[in-house]
């Protein structure tokens, strides 16, 4: 059977990245003592208020067809919230609703790039970005995010990679997997490049509500100079511990949203009104769980960093937001894959090799901060003992 080029462009993406995670799951199901720190799921259940809102909306019959933009009341709620957060005026025409950030990003990418184009994106990167870009026919151009710059994208690195073919820069701030937040002057410098070279700026801000105390998030959506070229995508997946409800959105220029509407309509044939009602209430009421998650994830990151740095040669990159911390395993003379697989074999602790997140993370592993504190302490005991047991090969004779 013949399939189209999109299936070939996306074939193979995704698979091997998850090998270690799947192997750990399989062992756990067979009864092995596994501490899973591979993927990040919120460490709290869906808040009761959200379940109540969704159930009342279901009972009120909010299960009819909606429309391709999303329910007016949700778009109003989002416009109000963004106006307040970004200090600019938005109205419902700036918003399209989607089932999650992922679908929003997919649709937005179809609206900005196609075959022959390039899209710039930071590397390391969230696992699905390459597929989202390649689905359009465009090529992904990785911009290295360097540990010495706190893994924050630098405008010089972006500028070097802009060509006639570049159509868009995909930002992710706060960032997965590094937990880095772009600083104001960095966002401004990248925004200036977008203006100079007439590029779209797409900003994945799904971790905005999981920013740790003492750090500040700044979105390119708050910069008036790029108002006509910034599209932000986000959802309630992280902020409200609701990843399975699939409720997200894109917010940006009205003309872009109008142009994208037929794409959304063709994909979705409208959104789900009961999910929209629940999301509108969630946005207006604010999250009852985000602050607690941010506090716990920050505390676990600090615990991990303090202990591993005191007890081992491992180096921990302290995140500013999100659900993950990165650990540099190169001082042990290992790359990320050999570290992660040997750690799993010998201790049952499962972490993600950095190679799953791009070309530039070969020395790093990603650790999810979403497991309970006692499991975290046990995992750190095991990682620490393992790291201390690794004997570096002696330097070859000169
Ligand atoms: C950076 C990033 N973007 C998007 C998503 C997907 O979010 P959603 O559940 O809203 O589709 C994730 C999920 O982990 C993520 O880490």
Tab-separated table of C-alpha atoms and ligand atoms in Angstrom:
chain	number	residue	atom	x	y	z
A	1	UNK	CA	0.000	0.000	0.000
A	2	UNK	CA	1.304	3.411	-0.938
A	3	UNK	CA	1.321	6.172	1.668
A	4	UNK	CA	2.189	9.834	1.240
A	5	UNK	CA	5.395	11.715	1.863
A	6	UNK	CA	4.268	13.005	5.298
A	7	UNK	CA	4.278	9.453	6.637
A	8	UNK	CA	7.805	8.992	5.319
A	9	UNK	CA	9.002	12.342	6.683
A	10	UNK	CA	7.758	11.385	10.145
A	11	UNK	CA	8.716	7.706	10.018
A	12	UNK	CA	11.275	6.773	12.638
A	13	UNK	CA	10.820	9.989	14.612
A	14	UNK	CA	9.863	9.203	18.140
A	15	UNK	CA	10.613	5.480	18.233
A	16	UNK	CA	14.118	4.996	19.606
A	17	UNK	CA	13.892	8.074	21.855
A	18	UNK	CA	11.609	6.194	24.208
A	19	UNK	CA	13.450	2.848	24.270
A	20	UNK	CA	14.791	3.258	27.798
A	21	UNK	CA	11.473	4.519	29.164
A	22	UNK	CA	9.621	1.584	27.607
A	23	UNK	CA	12.212	-0.913	28.834
A	24	UNK	CA	11.857	0.479	32.382
A	25	UNK	CA	8.049	0.250	32.203
A	26	UNK	CA	8.225	-3.322	30.982
A	27	UNK	CA	10.562	-4.303	33.828
A	28	UNK	CA	8.303	-2.598	36.370
A	29	UNK	CA	5.296	-4.468	35.025
A	30	UNK	CA	7.262	-7.700	35.463
A	31	UNK	CA	7.761	-6.771	39.137
A	32	UNK	CA	11.248	-5.178	39.089
A	33	UNK	CA	12.042	-2.422	41.611
A	34	UNK	CA	12.121	0.531	39.205
A	35	UNK	CA	12.107	4.230	40.098
A	36	UNK	CA	10.781	5.933	36.995
A	37	UNK	CA	12.085	9.460	36.375
A	38	UNK	CA	11.794	9.450	32.607
A	39	UNK	CA	8.615	11.322	31.704
A	40	UNK	CA	7.009	14.140	33.692
A	41	UNK	CA	3.387	13.796	34.699
A	42	UNK	CA	1.971	16.328	37.194
A	43	UNK	CA	2.440	14.983	40.742
A	44	UNK	CA	-1.127	15.858	41.722
A	45	UNK	CA	-4.439	14.604	40.319
A	46	UNK	CA	-6.858	16.771	38.356
A	47	UNK	CA	-8.215	19.404	40.786
A	48	UNK	CA	-11.770	18.620	41.925
A	49	UNK	CA	-13.010	22.029	40.799
A	50	UNK	CA	-12.075	21.241	37.200
A	51	UNK	CA	-13.769	17.854	37.307
A	52	UNK	CA	-16.892	19.521	38.785
A	53	UNK	CA	-16.940	22.183	36.045
A	54	UNK	CA	-16.576	19.554	33.312
A	55	UNK	CA	-19.275	17.322	34.813
A	56	UNK	CA	-21.774	20.186	35.242
A	57	UNK	CA	-21.144	21.276	31.662
A	58	UNK	CA	-21.671	17.715	30.443
A	59	UNK	CA	-24.908	17.454	32.431
A	60	UNK	CA	-26.018	20.815	31.071
A	61	UNK	CA	-25.858	19.312	27.601
A	62	UNK	CA	-22.717	21.096	26.461
A	63	UNK	CA	-21.959	18.284	24.061
A	64	UNK	CA	-23.224	19.845	20.844
A	65	UNK	CA	-21.042	20.841	17.913
A	66	UNK	CA	-18.946	23.922	18.475
A	67	UNK	CA	-16.978	25.793	15.806
A	68	UNK	CA	-13.423	25.874	14.493
A	69	UNK	CA	-12.298	28.825	16.597
A	70	UNK	CA	-13.509	27.532	19.947
A	71	UNK	CA	-16.278	28.706	22.269
A	72	UNK	CA	-16.589	32.506	22.550
A	73	UNK	CA	-16.591	32.442	26.343
A	74	UNK	CA	-13.289	30.548	26.513
A	75	UNK	CA	-11.698	32.821	23.917
A	76	UNK	CA	-12.884	35.822	25.965
A	77	UNK	CA	-11.445	34.310	29.150
A	78	UNK	CA	-8.101	33.715	27.445
A	79	UNK	CA	-8.038	37.197	25.883
A	80	UNK	CA	-8.676	38.746	29.337
A	81	UNK	CA	-6.005	36.597	31.009
A	82	UNK	CA	-3.388	37.333	28.339
A	83	UNK	CA	-4.192	41.057	28.326
A	84	UNK	CA	-3.479	41.073	32.035
A	85	UNK	CA	-0.346	38.930	31.849
A	86	UNK	CA	1.210	40.464	28.735
A	87	UNK	CA	0.155	44.101	29.186
A	88	UNK	CA	-1.350	44.315	25.691
A	89	UNK	CA	-4.894	44.285	24.386
A	90	UNK	CA	-6.260	40.990	23.097
A	91	UNK	CA	-9.744	39.960	22.147
A	92	UNK	CA	-11.368	36.708	21.190
A	93	UNK	CA	-10.320	37.138	17.547
A	94	UNK	CA	-6.705	36.686	18.602
A	95	UNK	CA	-7.433	33.188	19.901
A	96	UNK	CA	-8.019	29.756	18.366
A	97	UNK	CA	-8.662	26.776	20.665
A	98	UNK	CA	-7.175	23.327	20.121
A	99	UNK	CA	-6.925	20.013	21.970
A	100	UNK	CA	-3.625	20.825	23.690
A	101	UNK	CA	-0.453	22.742	22.918
A	102	UNK	CA	0.645	19.914	20.650
A	103	UNK	CA	-2.250	20.284	18.209
A	104	UNK	CA	-2.049	24.072	18.414
A	105	UNK	CA	1.617	23.904	17.484
A	106	UNK	CA	0.924	21.458	14.673
A	107	UNK	CA	-1.764	23.688	13.178
A	108	UNK	CA	0.274	26.878	13.615
A	109	UNK	CA	3.282	25.264	11.938
A	110	UNK	CA	1.097	24.353	8.931
A	111	UNK	CA	0.307	28.072	8.711
A	112	UNK	CA	3.903	29.326	8.677
A	113	UNK	CA	6.144	26.790	6.925
A	114	UNK	CA	6.126	24.404	3.987
A	115	UNK	CA	8.401	22.426	1.677
A	116	UNK	CA	11.650	24.239	1.006
A	117	UNK	CA	11.432	26.370	4.159
A	118	UNK	CA	13.582	26.248	7.282
A	119	UNK	CA	12.407	26.572	10.869
A	120	UNK	CA	14.981	27.375	13.557
A	121	UNK	CA	14.615	25.695	16.919
A	122	UNK	CA	16.831	25.369	19.997
A	123	UNK	CA	18.669	22.062	20.496
A	124	UNK	CA	18.100	20.328	22.949
A	125	UNK	CA	14.409	20.350	22.144
A	126	UNK	CA	11.090	18.863	23.157
A	127	UNK	CA	10.721	15.460	21.565
A	128	UNK	CA	7.885	16.219	19.109
A	129	UNK	CA	9.226	19.449	17.579
A	130	UNK	CA	11.148	17.808	14.779
A	131	UNK	CA	8.046	15.918	13.670
A	132	UNK	CA	5.863	19.032	13.846
A	133	UNK	CA	8.287	20.935	11.626
A	134	UNK	CA	8.924	18.062	9.238
A	135	UNK	CA	5.175	17.420	8.883
A	136	UNK	CA	4.967	20.673	6.898
A	137	UNK	CA	7.738	19.627	4.518
A	138	UNK	CA	10.079	22.241	6.014
A	139	UNK	CA	13.505	21.384	7.427
A	140	UNK	CA	14.404	21.848	11.073
A	141	UNK	CA	17.560	23.853	11.690
A	142	UNK	CA	18.885	23.273	15.238
A	143	UNK	CA	20.302	26.239	17.136
A	144	UNK	CA	22.648	24.957	19.857
A	145	UNK	CA	21.634	25.852	23.403
A	146	UNK	CA	24.841	25.893	25.388
A	147	UNK	CA	25.339	25.001	29.030
A	148	UNK	CA	27.643	28.034	29.449
A	149	UNK	CA	24.662	30.287	28.583
A	150	UNK	CA	22.363	28.399	30.951
A	151	UNK	CA	20.902	26.625	27.868
A	152	UNK	CA	19.225	29.897	26.821
A	153	UNK	CA	19.034	30.614	23.081
A	154	UNK	CA	21.459	33.340	22.031
A	155	UNK	CA	20.594	35.748	19.213
A	156	UNK	CA	24.103	35.380	17.665
A	157	UNK	CA	23.545	31.632	17.294
A	158	UNK	CA	20.175	32.305	15.687
A	159	UNK	CA	21.534	35.020	13.366
A	160	UNK	CA	24.254	32.692	12.032
A	161	UNK	CA	21.632	30.214	10.862
A	162	UNK	CA	19.159	32.576	9.182
A	163	UNK	CA	19.043	32.226	5.390
A	164	UNK	CA	16.636	33.080	2.571
A	165	UNK	CA	14.798	29.873	3.427
A	166	UNK	CA	14.129	30.692	7.087
A	167	UNK	CA	10.453	31.295	7.838
A	168	UNK	CA	10.136	30.955	11.594
A	169	UNK	CA	11.896	30.655	14.929
A	170	UNK	CA	10.319	28.245	17.406
A	171	UNK	CA	10.973	29.304	20.990
A	172	UNK	CA	10.214	27.235	24.058
A	173	UNK	CA	10.336	29.228	27.253
A	174	UNK	CA	10.277	27.971	29.992
A	175	UNK	CA	12.158	25.196	28.238
A	176	UNK	CA	11.817	21.427	28.191
A	177	UNK	CA	14.194	19.646	28.845
A	178	UNK	CA	16.508	22.303	30.342
A	179	UNK	CA	14.115	24.296	32.555
A	180	UNK	CA	15.712	27.500	31.221
A	181	UNK	CA	13.779	30.758	30.917
A	182	UNK	CA	14.833	33.299	28.296
A	183	UNK	CA	15.798	36.634	29.799
A	184	UNK	CA	14.205	39.893	28.639
A	185	UNK	CA	17.176	41.081	26.592
A	186	UNK	CA	17.492	37.639	24.964
A	187	UNK	CA	13.833	37.645	23.922
A	188	UNK	CA	14.229	41.203	22.612
A	189	UNK	CA	17.355	40.355	20.605
A	190	UNK	CA	15.686	37.308	19.013
A	191	UNK	CA	12.548	39.369	18.344
A	192	UNK	CA	14.681	42.007	16.604
A	193	UNK	CA	16.050	39.304	14.283
A	194	UNK	CA	12.513	38.186	13.493
A	195	UNK	CA	11.635	41.745	12.487
A	196	UNK	CA	14.837	42.253	10.479
A	197	UNK	CA	14.391	39.027	8.498
A	198	UNK	CA	10.581	39.019	8.375
A	199	UNK	CA	10.174	35.778	10.345
A	200	UNK	CA	7.371	34.322	12.423
A	201	UNK	CA	8.108	33.822	16.090
A	202	UNK	CA	6.296	30.882	17.650
A	203	UNK	CA	6.479	30.636	21.411
A	204	UNK	CA	5.627	27.417	23.263
A	205	UNK	CA	4.795	28.624	26.764
A	206	UNK	CA	3.165	25.519	28.206
A	207	UNK	CA	5.369	25.690	31.363
A	208	UNK	CA	4.623	29.354	32.105
A	209	UNK	CA	2.831	28.586	35.376
A	210	UNK	CA	5.600	26.311	36.656
A	211	UNK	CA	8.199	29.066	37.058
A	212	UNK	CA	10.228	28.727	40.277
A	213	UNK	CA	10.316	31.464	42.884
A	214	UNK	CA	12.931	34.133	42.250
A	215	UNK	CA	12.816	33.884	38.455
A	216	UNK	CA	10.715	35.807	35.988
A	217	UNK	CA	9.109	34.685	32.751
A	218	UNK	CA	8.913	37.035	29.786
A	219	UNK	CA	6.977	36.211	26.635
A	220	UNK	CA	7.656	37.697	23.196
A	221	UNK	CA	3.890	38.211	23.128
A	222	UNK	CA	4.400	41.142	25.478
A	223	UNK	CA	6.643	42.999	22.990
A	224	UNK	CA	4.551	45.436	20.879
A	225	UNK	CA	7.205	45.556	18.107
A	226	UNK	CA	6.586	41.937	17.161
A	227	UNK	CA	2.851	41.845	17.869
A	228	UNK	CA	2.130	41.109	14.204
A	229	UNK	CA	4.446	38.088	14.059
A	230	UNK	CA	4.294	36.301	17.448
A	231	UNK	CA	2.035	33.320	18.022
A	232	UNK	CA	2.075	31.736	21.479
A	233	UNK	CA	0.766	28.247	22.207
A	234	UNK	CA	-0.112	26.802	25.620
A	235	UNK	CA	-2.653	24.698	27.478
A	236	UNK	CA	-3.949	23.666	30.890
A	237	UNK	CA	-1.949	20.392	30.739
A	238	UNK	CA	0.833	21.548	33.066
A	239	UNK	CA	-0.720	24.551	34.826
A	240	UNK	CA	-3.805	22.661	35.987
A	241	UNK	CA	-2.425	19.104	36.090
A	242	UNK	CA	-4.817	18.212	33.289
A	243	UNK	CA	-2.792	16.702	30.419
A	244	UNK	CA	-5.435	14.118	29.541
A	245	UNK	CA	-8.210	16.659	29.087
A	246	UNK	CA	-6.480	18.032	25.988
A	247	UNK	CA	-7.302	21.717	26.175
A	248	UNK	CA	-4.971	24.280	24.628
A	249	UNK	CA	-4.889	27.310	22.372
A	250	UNK	CA	-2.922	29.553	20.042
A	251	UNK	CA	-2.924	33.323	20.565
A	252	UNK	CA	-1.520	35.853	18.130
A	253	UNK	CA	-2.400	38.241	15.302
A	254	UNK	CA	-6.047	38.224	14.229
A	255	UNK	CA	-5.113	38.025	10.527
A	256	UNK	CA	-3.084	34.876	11.195
A	257	UNK	CA	-5.893	33.270	13.180
A	258	UNK	CA	-8.367	34.086	10.377
A	259	UNK	CA	-6.027	32.502	7.844
A	260	UNK	CA	-5.571	29.426	10.045
A	261	UNK	CA	-9.289	28.927	10.717
A	262	UNK	CA	-9.913	26.656	7.706
A	263	UNK	CA	-6.969	24.475	8.805
A	264	UNK	CA	-8.448	24.192	12.290
A	265	UNK	CA	-11.939	23.515	10.921
A	266	UNK	CA	-10.636	20.833	8.617
A	267	UNK	CA	-8.697	19.147	11.404
A	268	UNK	CA	-11.192	19.356	14.228
A	269	UNK	CA	-14.667	20.203	12.956
A	270	UNK	CA	-14.998	22.271	16.114
A	271	UNK	CA	-13.973	21.974	19.739
A	272	UNK	CA	-15.713	20.364	22.730
A	273	UNK	CA	-18.027	22.843	24.520
A	274	UNK	CA	-17.893	21.095	27.921
A	275	UNK	CA	-14.083	21.138	27.872
A	276	UNK	CA	-14.240	24.795	26.810
A	277	UNK	CA	-16.541	25.688	29.738
A	278	UNK	CA	-14.266	23.902	32.188
A	279	UNK	CA	-11.180	25.599	30.719
A	280	UNK	CA	-12.793	29.055	30.813
A	281	UNK	CA	-13.545	28.559	34.523
A	282	UNK	CA	-10.027	27.215	35.119
A	283	UNK	CA	-8.464	30.259	33.448
A	284	UNK	CA	-10.673	32.752	35.329
A	285	UNK	CA	-10.221	31.067	38.712
A	286	UNK	CA	-6.463	30.532	38.353
A	287	UNK	CA	-4.756	27.241	39.091
A	288	UNK	CA	-5.173	25.726	42.557
A	289	UNK	CA	-2.164	23.440	41.977
A	290	UNK	CA	0.474	25.286	39.906
A	291	UNK	CA	2.182	27.123	42.784
A	292	UNK	CA	2.453	23.924	44.833
A	293	UNK	CA	3.903	21.978	41.902
A	294	UNK	CA	6.461	24.713	41.169
A	295	UNK	CA	7.490	24.757	44.834
A	296	UNK	CA	7.881	20.994	45.069
A	297	UNK	CA	9.732	20.647	41.755
A	298	UNK	CA	12.104	23.469	42.743
A	299	UNK	CA	12.779	21.841	46.112
A	300	UNK	CA	13.431	18.436	44.498
A	301	UNK	CA	15.775	20.008	41.932
A	302	UNK	CA	17.716	21.693	44.743
A	303	UNK	CA	17.853	18.449	46.739
A	304	UNK	CA	19.125	16.519	43.713
A	305	UNK	CA	21.726	19.167	42.893
A	306	UNK	CA	22.962	19.597	46.461
A	307	UNK	CA	23.367	15.900	47.097
A	308	UNK	CA	24.823	14.812	43.757
A	309	UNK	CA	27.276	17.679	43.789
A	310	UNK	CA	28.380	16.978	47.348
A	311	UNK	CA	28.588	13.195	46.976
A	312	UNK	CA	29.663	12.597	43.354
A	313	UNK	CA	31.457	14.094	40.361
A	314	UNK	CA	28.133	14.602	38.571
A	315	UNK	CA	27.159	18.186	37.731
A	316	UNK	CA	23.532	19.295	37.952
A	317	UNK	CA	22.049	22.111	35.889
A	318	UNK	CA	19.549	23.843	38.182
A	319	UNK	CA	16.286	24.531	36.313
A	320	UNK	CA	14.365	27.819	36.628
A	321	UNK	CA	11.024	26.200	35.837
A	322	UNK	CA	9.258	23.061	34.761
A	323	UNK	CA	9.405	19.424	35.756
A	324	UNK	CA	12.963	18.359	34.956
A	325	UNK	CA	16.610	18.733	35.930
A	326	UNK	CA	19.635	17.932	33.779
A	327	UNK	CA	22.681	16.079	35.025
A	328	UNK	CA	26.070	16.196	33.274
A	329	UNK	CA	27.454	12.656	33.356
A	330	UNK	CA	30.655	13.345	31.385
A	331	UNK	CA	32.837	13.647	34.539
A	332	UNK	CA	32.293	9.887	34.908
A	333	UNK	CA	33.753	9.304	31.454
A	334	UNK	CA	30.381	8.094	30.151
A	335	UNK	CA	27.980	9.400	27.536
A	336	UNK	CA	24.272	9.788	28.293
A	337	UNK	CA	23.201	6.469	26.796
A	338	UNK	CA	25.774	4.315	28.561
A	339	UNK	CA	25.096	6.138	31.855
A	340	UNK	CA	21.304	5.824	31.611
A	341	UNK	CA	21.271	2.167	30.523
A	342	UNK	CA	23.896	1.094	33.073
A	343	UNK	CA	22.073	3.005	35.816
A	344	UNK	CA	18.850	1.213	34.899
A	345	UNK	CA	20.547	-2.199	34.784
A	346	UNK	CA	22.418	-1.786	38.057
A	347	UNK	CA	20.054	0.290	40.202
A	348	UNK	CA	16.576	0.269	38.622
A	349	UNK	CA	16.552	4.093	38.319
A	350	UNK	CA	15.210	5.173	34.924
A	351	UNK	CA	16.274	8.583	33.542
A	352	UNK	CA	16.110	9.911	29.986
A	353	UNK	CA	19.331	10.005	27.957
A	354	UNK	CA	19.917	13.507	26.588
A	355	UNK	CA	20.325	12.042	23.094
A	356	UNK	CA	16.516	11.788	23.014
A	357	UNK	CA	16.371	15.594	22.938
A	358	UNK	CA	18.727	16.463	20.096
A	359	UNK	CA	22.337	16.510	19.023
A	360	UNK	CA	23.747	18.657	21.796
A	361	UNK	CA	22.909	16.681	24.916
A	362	UNK	CA	25.174	13.684	24.598
A	363	UNK	CA	26.774	14.446	28.000
A	364	UNK	CA	23.493	14.928	29.878
A	365	UNK	CA	20.570	12.955	31.250
A	366	UNK	CA	17.138	14.402	32.100
A	367	UNK	CA	15.546	13.584	35.431
A	368	UNK	CA	11.834	14.116	36.118
A	369	UNK	CA	11.127	15.922	39.399
A	370	UNK	CA	7.571	14.689	39.629
A	371	UNK	CA	8.005	11.617	41.845
A	372	UNK	CA	7.247	11.813	45.606
A	373	UNK	CA	9.981	13.085	47.952
A	374	UNK	CA	10.699	9.683	49.515
A	375	UNK	CA	11.119	8.058	46.084
A	376	UNK	CA	13.325	10.985	45.085
A	377	UNK	CA	15.548	10.428	48.129
A	378	UNK	CA	15.817	6.738	47.291
A	379	UNK	CA	16.637	7.492	43.664
A	380	UNK	CA	19.354	9.947	44.674
A	381	UNK	CA	20.831	7.336	47.068
A	382	UNK	CA	21.045	4.894	44.180
A	383	UNK	CA	22.418	7.403	41.640
A	384	UNK	CA	24.986	8.594	44.164
A	385	UNK	CA	26.174	5.064	45.023
A	386	UNK	CA	26.308	4.196	41.333
A	387	UNK	CA	28.296	7.331	40.426
A	388	UNK	CA	30.770	6.668	43.241
A	389	UNK	CA	31.247	3.109	41.994
A	390	UNK	CA	32.247	4.161	38.492
A	391	UNK	CA	35.995	3.988	38.168
A	392	UNK	CA	37.415	6.221	35.505
A	393	UNK	CA	39.761	4.561	33.038
A	394	UNK	CA	43.279	5.672	33.883
A	395	UNK	CA	44.738	8.199	31.434
A	396	UNK	CA	46.569	6.348	28.672
A	397	UNK	CA	50.353	6.654	29.005
A	398	UNK	CA	51.701	9.709	27.263
B	1	LIG	C1	7.568	21.877	25.596
B	1	LIG	C2	6.275	21.143	25.481
B	1	LIG	N1	5.373	21.566	24.577
B	1	LIG	C3	4.194	20.945	24.427
B	1	LIG	C4	3.858	19.859	25.201
B	1	LIG	C5	2.538	19.195	24.981
B	1	LIG	O1	1.581	19.874	25.759
B	1	LIG	P1	0.028	19.610	25.652
B	1	LIG	O2	-0.335	18.570	26.640
B	1	LIG	O3	-0.605	20.918	25.973
B	1	LIG	O4	-0.266	19.185	24.239
B	1	LIG	C6	4.752	19.384	26.162
B	1	LIG	C7	4.428	18.195	26.981
B	1	LIG	O5	5.217	17.658	27.718
B	1	LIG	C8	5.998	20.051	26.311
B	1	LIG	O6	6.907	19.637	27.206
